[in-house]
Structures are given as structure tokens and as C-alpha cells.
């Protein structure tokens, strides 16, 4: 069954249905993460200037590892764009290289985050230790889950790309564009998380 406006832009919205759907989903994600950030701000303000009530992230967290992870995620956004552009130009092999690089960078991010968690646990710092650490583990954990889900979707697209591209090239290009929009959002969330948790 052919879904209307699966490939072509809808005359009312000006975009194809999947793109409209991902923008609506990302709008709900902005609200989701916005609630976490708002909670963080309220709790930090509530702590006031009481000495030791709110630690500086750099005093507890591994800023160098987080900086490396920031570079990794920004690079993964670049490889995602290159993957989409390659597919748009019909270069499926190049697409697969860039897309695989995006997946590998995401996995590298998660591995480094695992080492970072391990370091915190080795110093007996857990979510129950303080409000700051509870927020840190919650925000970075939820963000990590989003990355893991993105990796799962991207792995599926990587292995189904050739077959679907031969069957319907425009549909495959659109799928990668939608996956890319999600991926850029996940990267953008980290760009906010990094300074808020680690530097301020």
C-alpha cells in the first residue's frame, strides 16, 4: 500500500510526512529534556550560596573525558551529514562508510561514558550520594539511552540501505534525513549538558 506524501512534500505542510513526524517528535523531546533542565536550575538556585551545597562539576567529574566525548559527538554529526549527502548523490558505498563511522563514534561515546561512570563509582559517588550526582546520572543516563536507540535505528538502516535504495532511492534518502535530524538533536542536547554539568 502506497502511503501518500511518503516521498513527496505535503501541499499543506510543505514537507513529507516522516519529516513532519520527526519534527513533532523532537518538539516533544525538547519538552522532555526541558523539564530536566528546569529541575536542575530550580534545585541549583534552591541550594543558594551555602558552602558545599552545590559542587562545581569540574571538582567531581572527569572534564577531559567529557571534552573528548563532545568532540566525538560533533564529529558524528558531521559524518551523518556526509552520509546523507553521499546517499543523495547516489554514492551508496560512501554512504555506508560515513554511516558506519557515525555508528562507531556513537559507540565510542558510550564506551567513554561507561569509563566515566566507572570512575565515579570507584570513588563511591552514586546517584544517592548527592542531588548534583542524582541529576548528573539521570541526565547523562537518559541522554545515553537516546544515543543507544539512535545506534539501533542506524544499524538497521546501514544493513538495509542497499536493498531499499535500489527499490526506492528517494524513500531511503528521506529515512536517512529523518535519522539525521534525530541524531543532530541528540548531539545538541549534549552540547547543553556538557557546560551545564561539567563547567558551571
Tab-separated table of N, CA and C in Angstrom, residues 15-184:
chain	number	residue	atom	x	y	z
A	15	UNK	N	6.392	19.666	3.728
A	15	UNK	CA	7.404	18.622	3.946
A	15	UNK	C	6.739	17.259	3.822
A	16	UNK	N	7.558	16.226	3.600
A	16	UNK	CA	6.989	14.875	3.541
A	16	UNK	C	6.624	14.431	4.955
A	17	UNK	N	5.730	13.456	5.053
A	17	UNK	CA	5.125	13.077	6.336
A	17	UNK	C	6.133	12.677	7.405
A	18	UNK	N	7.157	11.907	7.025
A	18	UNK	CA	8.137	11.450	8.014
A	18	UNK	C	8.894	12.628	8.616
A	19	UNK	N	9.189	13.630	7.795
A	19	UNK	CA	9.911	14.808	8.296
A	19	UNK	C	9.036	15.597	9.261
A	20	UNK	N	7.764	15.737	8.939
A	20	UNK	CA	6.840	16.402	9.860
A	20	UNK	C	6.759	15.609	11.161
A	21	UNK	N	6.686	14.280	11.039
A	21	UNK	CA	6.596	13.430	12.224
A	21	UNK	C	7.803	13.567	13.126
A	22	UNK	N	9.012	13.601	12.542
A	22	UNK	CA	10.213	13.699	13.384
A	22	UNK	C	10.301	15.071	14.040
A	23	UNK	N	9.866	16.121	13.344
A	23	UNK	CA	9.878	17.453	13.970
A	23	UNK	C	8.910	17.515	15.146
A	24	UNK	N	7.740	16.876	15.011
A	24	UNK	CA	6.789	16.836	16.127
A	24	UNK	C	7.354	16.022	17.287
A	25	UNK	N	7.997	14.903	16.960
A	25	UNK	CA	8.625	14.083	17.993
A	25	UNK	C	9.726	14.862	18.704
A	26	UNK	N	10.562	15.565	17.945
A	26	UNK	CA	11.650	16.333	18.551
A	26	UNK	C	11.116	17.483	19.399
A	27	UNK	N	9.971	18.034	19.008
A	27	UNK	CA	9.353	19.074	19.840
A	27	UNK	C	8.967	18.500	21.201
A	28	UNK	N	8.459	17.263	21.215
A	28	UNK	CA	8.118	16.624	22.488
A	28	UNK	C	9.387	16.312	23.287
A	29	UNK	N	10.478	15.996	22.595
A	29	UNK	CA	11.752	15.738	23.259
A	29	UNK	C	12.326	17.013	23.885
A	30	UNK	N	12.108	18.138	23.232
A	30	UNK	CA	12.528	19.426	23.809
A	30	UNK	C	11.809	19.653	25.135
A	31	UNK	N	10.530	19.343	25.169
A	31	UNK	CA	9.767	19.471	26.420
A	31	UNK	C	10.278	18.488	27.466
A	32	UNK	N	10.592	17.273	27.029
A	32	UNK	CA	11.086	16.231	27.931
A	32	UNK	C	12.399	16.662	28.591
A	33	UNK	N	13.371	17.033	27.779
A	33	UNK	CA	14.651	17.468	28.332
A	33	UNK	C	14.526	18.830	29.018
A	34	UNK	N	13.604	19.655	28.532
A	34	UNK	CA	13.369	20.955	29.172
A	34	UNK	C	12.936	20.795	30.617
A	35	UNK	N	12.137	19.768	30.897
A	35	UNK	CA	11.713	19.510	32.276
A	35	UNK	C	12.913	19.166	33.154
A	36	UNK	N	13.843	18.372	32.614
A	36	UNK	CA	15.055	18.021	33.368
A	36	UNK	C	15.920	19.252	33.626
A	37	UNK	N	16.112	20.061	32.592
A	37	UNK	CA	16.938	21.262	32.755
A	37	UNK	C	16.295	22.242	33.731
A	38	UNK	N	14.974	22.369	33.663
A	38	UNK	CA	14.262	23.267	34.588
A	38	UNK	C	14.417	22.792	36.027
A	39	UNK	N	14.315	21.484	36.222
A	39	UNK	CA	14.503	20.907	37.554
A	39	UNK	C	15.911	21.196	38.070
A	40	UNK	N	16.889	21.011	37.189
A	40	UNK	CA	18.281	21.293	37.549
A	40	UNK	C	18.439	22.747	38.006
A	41	UNK	N	17.894	23.673	37.230
A	41	UNK	CA	18.018	25.103	37.552
A	41	UNK	C	17.362	25.421	38.886
A	42	UNK	N	16.149	24.895	39.097
A	42	UNK	CA	15.429	25.173	40.346
A	42	UNK	C	16.165	24.605	41.562
A	43	UNK	N	16.690	23.389	41.430
A	43	UNK	CA	17.416	22.784	42.551
A	43	UNK	C	18.721	23.520	42.827
A	44	UNK	N	19.391	23.941	41.780
A	44	UNK	CA	20.652	24.664	41.982
A	44	UNK	C	20.414	26.027	42.615
A	45	UNK	N	19.396	26.729	42.159
A	45	UNK	CA	19.059	28.026	42.764
A	45	UNK	C	18.627	27.823	44.210
A	46	UNK	N	17.852	26.746	44.439
A	46	UNK	CA	17.387	26.454	45.791
A	46	UNK	C	18.516	26.173	46.759
A	47	UNK	N	19.631	25.641	46.225
A	47	UNK	CA	20.787	25.357	47.082
A	47	UNK	C	21.432	26.654	47.569
A	48	UNK	N	21.213	27.739	46.807
A	48	UNK	CA	21.749	29.044	47.215
A	48	UNK	C	23.262	29.055	47.267
A	49	UNK	N	23.769	29.943	48.074
A	49	UNK	CA	25.215	30.079	48.208
A	49	UNK	C	25.784	29.317	49.377
A	50	UNK	N	25.050	28.346	49.903
A	50	UNK	CA	25.530	27.573	51.052
A	50	UNK	C	26.779	26.801	50.648
A	51	UNK	N	27.836	26.944	51.411
A	51	UNK	CA	29.108	26.295	51.090
A	51	UNK	C	28.940	24.778	50.999
A	52	UNK	N	29.364	24.211	49.887
A	52	UNK	CA	29.315	22.767	49.698
A	52	UNK	C	27.957	22.220	49.320
A	53	UNK	N	26.923	23.101	49.283
A	53	UNK	CA	25.579	22.623	48.960
A	53	UNK	C	25.486	22.189	47.503
A	54	UNK	N	26.231	22.880	46.636
A	54	UNK	CA	26.215	22.531	45.223
A	54	UNK	C	27.642	22.534	44.699
A	55	UNK	N	28.209	21.372	44.424
A	55	UNK	CA	29.611	21.314	43.996
A	55	UNK	C	29.799	21.789	42.556
A	56	UNK	N	30.975	22.243	42.252
A	56	UNK	CA	31.333	22.559	40.881
A	56	UNK	C	31.563	21.237	40.159
A	57	UNK	N	30.951	21.087	38.989
A	57	UNK	CA	31.056	19.829	38.259
A	57	UNK	C	32.491	19.392	38.033
A	58	UNK	N	33.366	20.371	37.743
A	58	UNK	CA	34.772	20.048	37.466
A	58	UNK	C	35.472	19.429	38.673
A	59	UNK	N	34.935	19.652	39.871
A	59	UNK	CA	35.548	19.097	41.077
A	59	UNK	C	35.257	17.600	41.224
A	60	UNK	N	34.150	17.141	40.651
A	60	UNK	CA	33.740	15.745	40.803
A	60	UNK	C	33.857	14.936	39.513
A	61	UNK	N	33.626	15.589	38.390
A	61	UNK	CA	33.506	14.872	37.125
A	61	UNK	C	34.789	14.964	36.308
A	62	UNK	N	34.915	14.056	35.357
A	62	UNK	CA	36.107	14.000	34.511
A	62	UNK	C	35.899	14.888	33.277
A	63	UNK	N	36.354	16.124	33.372
A	63	UNK	CA	36.158	17.086	32.281
A	63	UNK	C	36.912	16.680	31.009
A	64	UNK	N	38.172	16.194	31.097
A	64	UNK	CA	38.855	15.788	29.858
A	64	UNK	C	38.108	14.700	29.073
A	65	UNK	N	37.584	13.677	29.774
A	65	UNK	CA	36.828	12.640	29.076
A	65	UNK	C	35.554	13.204	28.447
A	66	UNK	N	34.888	14.094	29.176
A	66	UNK	CA	33.668	14.712	28.645
A	66	UNK	C	33.980	15.586	27.432
A	67	UNK	N	35.136	16.233	27.446
A	67	UNK	CA	35.553	17.058	26.302
A	67	UNK	C	35.795	16.177	25.082
A	68	UNK	N	36.461	15.047	25.284
A	68	UNK	CA	36.682	14.095	24.183
A	68	UNK	C	35.340	13.623	23.639
A	69	UNK	N	34.408	13.323	24.533
A	69	UNK	CA	33.082	12.880	24.094
A	69	UNK	C	32.348	13.964	23.314
A	70	UNK	N	32.554	15.213	23.697
A	70	UNK	CA	31.930	16.322	22.960
A	70	UNK	C	32.457	16.376	21.537
A	71	UNK	N	33.772	16.253	21.385
A	71	UNK	CA	34.382	16.243	20.047
A	71	UNK	C	33.863	15.050	19.241
A	72	UNK	N	33.735	13.898	19.894
A	72	UNK	CA	33.247	12.687	19.217
A	72	UNK	C	31.830	12.905	18.683
A	73	UNK	N	30.959	13.473	19.506
A	73	UNK	CA	29.572	13.662	19.056
A	73	UNK	C	29.465	14.707	17.953
A	74	UNK	N	30.233	15.783	18.058
A	74	UNK	CA	30.208	16.797	16.995
A	74	UNK	C	30.702	16.181	15.685
A	75	UNK	N	31.748	15.364	15.779
A	75	UNK	CA	32.261	14.681	14.589
A	75	UNK	C	31.217	13.732	14.016
A	76	UNK	N	30.464	13.064	14.895
A	76	UNK	CA	29.435	12.135	14.416
A	76	UNK	C	28.314	12.868	13.681
A	77	UNK	N	28.049	14.107	14.063
A	77	UNK	CA	27.064	14.907	13.321
A	77	UNK	C	27.570	15.192	11.913
A	78	UNK	N	28.875	15.464	11.815
A	78	UNK	CA	29.480	15.720	10.507
A	78	UNK	C	29.413	14.479	9.623
A	79	UNK	N	29.761	13.317	10.181
A	79	UNK	CA	29.710	12.086	9.381
A	79	UNK	C	28.276	11.736	8.984
A	80	UNK	N	27.313	12.088	9.836
A	80	UNK	CA	25.901	11.860	9.499
A	80	UNK	C	25.488	12.709	8.288
A	81	UNK	N	25.908	13.969	8.282
A	81	UNK	CA	25.603	14.845	7.140
A	81	UNK	C	26.259	14.313	5.870
A	82	UNK	N	27.520	13.874	6.002
A	82	UNK	CA	28.232	13.341	4.842
A	82	UNK	C	27.572	12.056	4.331
A	83	UNK	N	27.046	11.244	5.251
A	83	UNK	CA	26.344	10.020	4.853
A	83	UNK	C	25.100	10.368	4.044
A	84	UNK	N	24.311	11.327	4.549
A	84	UNK	CA	23.089	11.726	3.840
A	84	UNK	C	23.420	12.318	2.478
A	85	UNK	N	24.436	13.198	2.429
A	85	UNK	CA	24.819	13.829	1.164
A	85	UNK	C	25.297	12.788	0.154
A	86	UNK	N	26.055	11.798	0.629
A	86	UNK	CA	26.537	10.737	-0.266
A	86	UNK	C	25.377	9.952	-0.856
A	87	UNK	N	24.391	9.634	-0.014
A	87	UNK	CA	23.228	8.897	-0.492
A	87	UNK	C	22.423	9.736	-1.475
A	88	UNK	N	22.313	11.012	-1.183
A	88	UNK	CA	21.582	11.933	-2.059
A	88	UNK	C	22.231	11.974	-3.446
A	89	UNK	N	23.560	11.842	-3.476
A	89	UNK	CA	24.295	11.850	-4.741
A	89	UNK	C	24.367	10.470	-5.387
A	90	UNK	N	23.752	9.466	-4.721
A	90	UNK	CA	23.728	8.122	-5.271
A	90	UNK	C	24.974	7.310	-5.003
A	91	UNK	N	25.817	7.772	-4.101
A	91	UNK	CA	27.061	7.063	-3.768
A	91	UNK	C	26.823	6.204	-2.524
A	92	UNK	N	26.238	5.044	-2.730
A	92	UNK	CA	25.816	4.182	-1.625
A	92	UNK	C	27.011	3.675	-0.820
A	93	UNK	N	28.095	3.346	-1.491
A	93	UNK	CA	29.276	2.843	-0.776
A	93	UNK	C	29.853	3.892	0.160
A	94	UNK	N	29.927	5.129	-0.317
A	94	UNK	CA	30.414	6.221	0.538
A	94	UNK	C	29.449	6.452	1.696
A	95	UNK	N	28.157	6.364	1.391
A	95	UNK	CA	27.156	6.494	2.452
A	95	UNK	C	27.416	5.483	3.557
A	96	UNK	N	27.651	4.237	3.173
A	96	UNK	CA	27.860	3.185	4.165
A	96	UNK	C	29.103	3.448	5.020
A	97	UNK	N	30.151	3.994	4.406
A	97	UNK	CA	31.377	4.313	5.157
A	97	UNK	C	31.101	5.402	6.184
A	98	UNK	N	30.474	6.484	5.741
A	98	UNK	CA	30.187	7.601	6.658
A	98	UNK	C	29.192	7.196	7.735
A	99	UNK	N	28.207	6.394	7.335
A	99	UNK	CA	27.174	5.987	8.283
A	99	UNK	C	27.750	5.036	9.327
A	100	UNK	N	28.623	4.132	8.875
A	100	UNK	CA	29.299	3.221	9.814
A	100	UNK	C	30.180	4.027	10.772
A	101	UNK	N	30.825	5.076	10.251
A	101	UNK	CA	31.651	5.943	11.109
A	101	UNK	C	30.793	6.627	12.172
A	102	UNK	N	29.593	7.037	11.789
A	102	UNK	CA	28.669	7.660	12.749
A	102	UNK	C	28.333	6.685	13.869
A	103	UNK	N	28.047	5.455	13.499
A	103	UNK	CA	27.702	4.425	14.489
A	103	UNK	C	28.889	4.138	15.405
A	104	UNK	N	30.083	4.013	14.835
A	104	UNK	CA	31.281	3.727	15.628
A	104	UNK	C	31.601	4.871	16.590
A	105	UNK	N	31.403	6.103	16.142
A	105	UNK	CA	31.630	7.256	17.011
A	105	UNK	C	30.638	7.258	18.170
A	106	UNK	N	29.398	6.894	17.873
A	106	UNK	CA	28.382	6.826	18.928
A	106	UNK	C	28.746	5.761	19.958
A	107	UNK	N	29.212	4.611	19.474
A	107	UNK	CA	29.616	3.546	20.394
A	107	UNK	C	30.836	3.965	21.216
A	108	UNK	N	31.763	4.703	20.590
A	108	UNK	CA	32.933	5.215	21.322
A	108	UNK	C	32.485	6.153	22.429
A	109	UNK	N	31.478	6.994	22.142
A	109	UNK	CA	30.933	7.893	23.155
A	109	UNK	C	30.414	7.098	24.347
A	110	UNK	N	29.653	6.039	24.064
A	110	UNK	CA	29.064	5.239	25.139
A	110	UNK	C	30.134	4.509	25.950
A	111	UNK	N	31.175	4.025	25.290
A	111	UNK	CA	32.265	3.342	25.999
A	111	UNK	C	32.974	4.325	26.933
A	112	UNK	N	33.268	5.515	26.423
A	112	UNK	CA	33.933	6.528	27.265
A	112	UNK	C	33.032	6.924	28.433
A	113	UNK	N	31.743	7.054	28.168
A	113	UNK	CA	30.804	7.380	29.244
A	113	UNK	C	30.784	6.258	30.287
A	114	UNK	N	30.914	5.016	29.840
A	114	UNK	CA	30.993	3.890	30.765
A	114	UNK	C	32.219	3.990	31.666
A	115	UNK	N	33.366	4.349	31.084
A	115	UNK	CA	34.580	4.555	31.887
A	115	UNK	C	34.383	5.686	32.893
A	116	UNK	N	33.684	6.721	32.437
A	116	UNK	CA	33.430	7.875	33.313
A	116	UNK	C	32.551	7.460	34.499
A	117	UNK	N	31.502	6.701	34.216
A	117	UNK	CA	30.655	6.191	35.305
A	117	UNK	C	31.475	5.316	36.251
A	118	UNK	N	32.305	4.451	35.668
A	118	UNK	CA	33.126	3.569	36.481
A	118	UNK	C	34.035	4.340	37.418
A	119	UNK	N	34.572	5.437	36.930
A	119	UNK	CA	35.427	6.274	37.772
A	119	UNK	C	34.644	6.865	38.942
A	120	UNK	N	33.435	7.313	38.650
A	120	UNK	CA	32.592	7.863	39.727
A	120	UNK	C	32.273	6.780	40.763
A	121	UNK	N	31.917	5.603	40.301
A	121	UNK	CA	31.585	4.514	41.224
A	121	UNK	C	32.799	4.110	42.061
A	122	UNK	N	33.989	4.161	41.449
A	122	UNK	CA	35.203	3.777	42.185
A	122	UNK	C	35.513	4.743	43.323
A	123	UNK	N	34.977	5.961	43.227
A	123	UNK	CA	35.139	6.956	44.304
A	123	UNK	C	33.903	7.001	45.203
A	124	UNK	N	33.068	5.962	45.110
A	124	UNK	CA	31.843	5.876	45.917
A	124	UNK	C	30.907	7.064	45.691
A	125	UNK	N	30.788	7.451	44.426
A	125	UNK	CA	29.861	8.526	44.068
A	125	UNK	C	28.747	7.918	43.224
A	126	UNK	N	27.546	7.927	43.800
A	126	UNK	CA	26.377	7.310	43.177
A	126	UNK	C	25.246	8.341	43.093
A	127	UNK	N	24.163	8.013	42.379
A	127	UNK	CA	23.029	8.954	42.341
A	127	UNK	C	22.494	9.305	43.727
A	128	UNK	N	22.607	8.373	44.665
A	128	UNK	CA	22.100	8.620	46.022
A	128	UNK	C	23.054	9.465	46.880
A	129	UNK	N	24.254	9.736	46.353
A	129	UNK	CA	25.263	10.458	47.139
A	129	UNK	C	24.884	11.921	47.352
A	130	UNK	N	24.378	12.564	46.307
A	130	UNK	CA	24.012	13.986	46.408
A	130	UNK	C	22.989	14.331	45.335
A	131	UNK	N	22.351	15.471	45.492
A	131	UNK	CA	21.382	15.931	44.488
A	131	UNK	C	22.068	16.171	43.155
A	132	UNK	N	23.261	16.764	43.214
A	132	UNK	CA	24.004	17.030	41.979
A	132	UNK	C	24.282	15.733	41.221
A	133	UNK	N	24.759	14.724	41.916
A	133	UNK	CA	25.079	13.455	41.246
A	133	UNK	C	23.813	12.740	40.755
A	134	UNK	N	22.720	12.905	41.488
A	134	UNK	CA	21.449	12.328	41.031
A	134	UNK	C	21.050	12.943	39.693
A	135	UNK	N	21.204	14.267	39.582
A	135	UNK	CA	20.878	14.948	38.330
A	135	UNK	C	21.853	14.542	37.231
A	136	UNK	N	23.131	14.485	37.592
A	136	UNK	CA	24.162	14.110	36.608
A	136	UNK	C	23.879	12.726	36.021
A	137	UNK	N	23.672	11.740	36.871
A	137	UNK	CA	23.446	10.380	36.378
A	137	UNK	C	22.123	10.272	35.611
A	138	UNK	N	21.107	11.006	36.060
A	138	UNK	CA	19.810	10.957	35.368
A	138	UNK	C	19.909	11.567	33.975
A	139	UNK	N	20.456	12.795	33.901
A	139	UNK	CA	20.532	13.486	32.613
A	139	UNK	C	21.437	12.748	31.626
A	140	UNK	N	22.627	12.363	32.083
A	140	UNK	CA	23.543	11.679	31.165
A	140	UNK	C	23.051	10.268	30.846
A	141	UNK	N	22.362	9.632	31.788
A	141	UNK	CA	21.806	8.305	31.537
A	141	UNK	C	20.700	8.340	30.497
A	142	UNK	N	19.791	9.302	30.627
A	142	UNK	CA	18.697	9.436	29.657
A	142	UNK	C	19.265	9.802	28.282
A	143	UNK	N	20.259	10.684	28.277
A	143	UNK	CA	20.909	11.046	27.014
A	143	UNK	C	21.590	9.830	26.395
A	144	UNK	N	22.272	9.031	27.205
A	144	UNK	CA	22.924	7.822	26.711
A	144	UNK	C	21.928	6.833	26.134
A	145	UNK	N	20.763	6.739	26.752
A	145	UNK	CA	19.712	5.864	26.240
A	145	UNK	C	19.251	6.330	24.854
A	146	UNK	N	19.148	7.655	24.676
A	146	UNK	CA	18.781	8.198	23.372
A	146	UNK	C	19.845	7.845	22.323
A	147	UNK	N	21.099	7.897	22.711
A	147	UNK	CA	22.176	7.534	21.788
A	147	UNK	C	22.075	6.047	21.422
A	148	UNK	N	21.828	5.220	22.412
A	148	UNK	CA	21.713	3.774	22.178
A	148	UNK	C	20.566	3.470	21.218
A	149	UNK	N	19.436	4.144	21.388
A	149	UNK	CA	18.297	3.944	20.479
A	149	UNK	C	18.640	4.425	19.070
A	150	UNK	N	19.363	5.553	18.994
A	150	UNK	CA	19.805	6.054	17.695
A	150	UNK	C	20.725	5.078	16.998
A	151	UNK	N	21.629	4.471	17.759
A	151	UNK	CA	22.545	3.469	17.197
A	151	UNK	C	21.755	2.283	16.644
A	152	UNK	N	20.765	1.820	17.389
A	152	UNK	CA	19.955	0.678	16.945
A	152	UNK	C	19.268	0.978	15.612
A	153	UNK	N	18.680	2.158	15.499
A	153	UNK	CA	17.998	2.550	14.254
A	153	UNK	C	19.017	2.676	13.121
A	154	UNK	N	20.167	3.280	13.425
A	154	UNK	CA	21.180	3.482	12.389
A	154	UNK	C	21.782	2.161	11.904
A	155	UNK	N	21.963	1.207	12.800
A	155	UNK	CA	22.467	-0.115	12.395
A	155	UNK	C	21.471	-0.773	11.436
A	156	UNK	N	20.183	-0.672	11.752
A	156	UNK	CA	19.156	-1.224	10.855
A	156	UNK	C	19.251	-0.577	9.469
A	157	UNK	N	19.359	0.755	9.445
A	157	UNK	CA	19.449	1.467	8.161
A	157	UNK	C	20.719	1.102	7.400
A	158	UNK	N	21.813	0.918	8.125
A	158	UNK	CA	23.079	0.585	7.476
A	158	UNK	C	22.973	-0.729	6.703
A	159	UNK	N	22.343	-1.732	7.320
A	159	UNK	CA	22.286	-3.049	6.681
A	159	UNK	C	21.141	-3.185	5.673
A	160	UNK	N	20.168	-2.286	5.735
A	160	UNK	CA	19.058	-2.372	4.772
A	160	UNK	C	19.193	-1.344	3.653
A	161	UNK	N	20.266	-0.541	3.693
A	161	UNK	CA	20.397	0.599	2.781
A	161	UNK	C	20.409	0.190	1.307
A	162	UNK	N	21.261	-0.758	0.944
A	162	UNK	CA	21.412	-1.108	-0.475
A	162	UNK	C	20.105	-1.612	-1.074
A	163	UNK	N	19.450	-2.512	-0.360
A	163	UNK	CA	18.206	-3.095	-0.881
A	163	UNK	C	17.124	-2.032	-1.031
A	164	UNK	N	16.951	-1.198	-0.007
A	164	UNK	CA	15.898	-0.184	-0.073
A	164	UNK	C	16.248	0.906	-1.077
A	165	UNK	N	17.518	1.227	-1.188
A	165	UNK	CA	17.917	2.267	-2.152
A	165	UNK	C	17.633	1.809	-3.580
A	166	UNK	N	17.866	0.538	-3.859
A	166	UNK	CA	17.575	0.013	-5.199
A	166	UNK	C	16.070	0.005	-5.464
A	167	UNK	N	15.295	-0.276	-4.418
A	167	UNK	CA	13.836	-0.341	-4.568
A	167	UNK	C	13.219	1.053	-4.664
A	168	UNK	N	13.675	1.968	-3.794
A	168	UNK	CA	13.087	3.311	-3.743
A	168	UNK	C	14.127	4.294	-3.192
A	169	UNK	N	14.958	4.857	-4.069
A	169	UNK	CA	16.062	5.710	-3.612
A	169	UNK	C	15.606	6.925	-2.800
A	170	UNK	N	14.550	7.587	-3.231
A	170	UNK	CA	14.107	8.799	-2.544
A	170	UNK	C	13.622	8.488	-1.133
A	171	UNK	N	12.943	7.373	-0.991
A	171	UNK	CA	12.458	6.966	0.334
A	171	UNK	C	13.622	6.702	1.281
A	172	UNK	N	14.685	6.063	0.775
A	172	UNK	CA	15.852	5.785	1.611
A	172	UNK	C	16.561	7.069	2.007
A	173	UNK	N	16.692	7.996	1.081
A	173	UNK	CA	17.306	9.300	1.377
A	173	UNK	C	16.511	10.014	2.460
A	174	UNK	N	15.190	9.964	2.354
A	174	UNK	CA	14.336	10.601	3.353
A	174	UNK	C	14.494	9.948	4.727
A	175	UNK	N	14.620	8.627	4.747
A	175	UNK	CA	14.806	7.919	6.027
A	175	UNK	C	16.097	8.374	6.712
A	176	UNK	N	17.154	8.521	5.919
A	176	UNK	CA	18.434	8.935	6.494
A	176	UNK	C	18.363	10.392	6.948
A	177	UNK	N	17.624	11.214	6.228
A	177	UNK	CA	17.461	12.609	6.657
A	177	UNK	C	16.739	12.668	8.002
A	178	UNK	N	15.706	11.855	8.165
A	178	UNK	CA	14.956	11.809	9.427
A	178	UNK	C	15.846	11.296	10.557
A	179	UNK	N	16.614	10.228	10.274
A	179	UNK	CA	17.548	9.710	11.280
A	179	UNK	C	18.582	10.769	11.642
A	180	UNK	N	19.005	11.538	10.644
A	180	UNK	CA	19.977	12.601	10.882
A	180	UNK	C	19.429	13.711	11.764
A	181	UNK	N	18.182	14.080	11.553
A	181	UNK	CA	17.572	15.111	12.396
A	181	UNK	C	17.538	14.672	13.856
A	182	UNK	N	17.190	13.418	14.073
A	182	UNK	CA	17.203	12.876	15.441
A	182	UNK	C	18.622	12.913	16.010
A	183	UNK	N	19.588	12.499	15.199
A	183	UNK	CA	20.965	12.434	15.676
A	183	UNK	C	21.506	13.823	16.030
A	184	UNK	N	21.192	14.813	15.202
A	184	UNK	CA	21.650	16.184	15.490
A	184	UNK	C	21.014	16.702	16.781
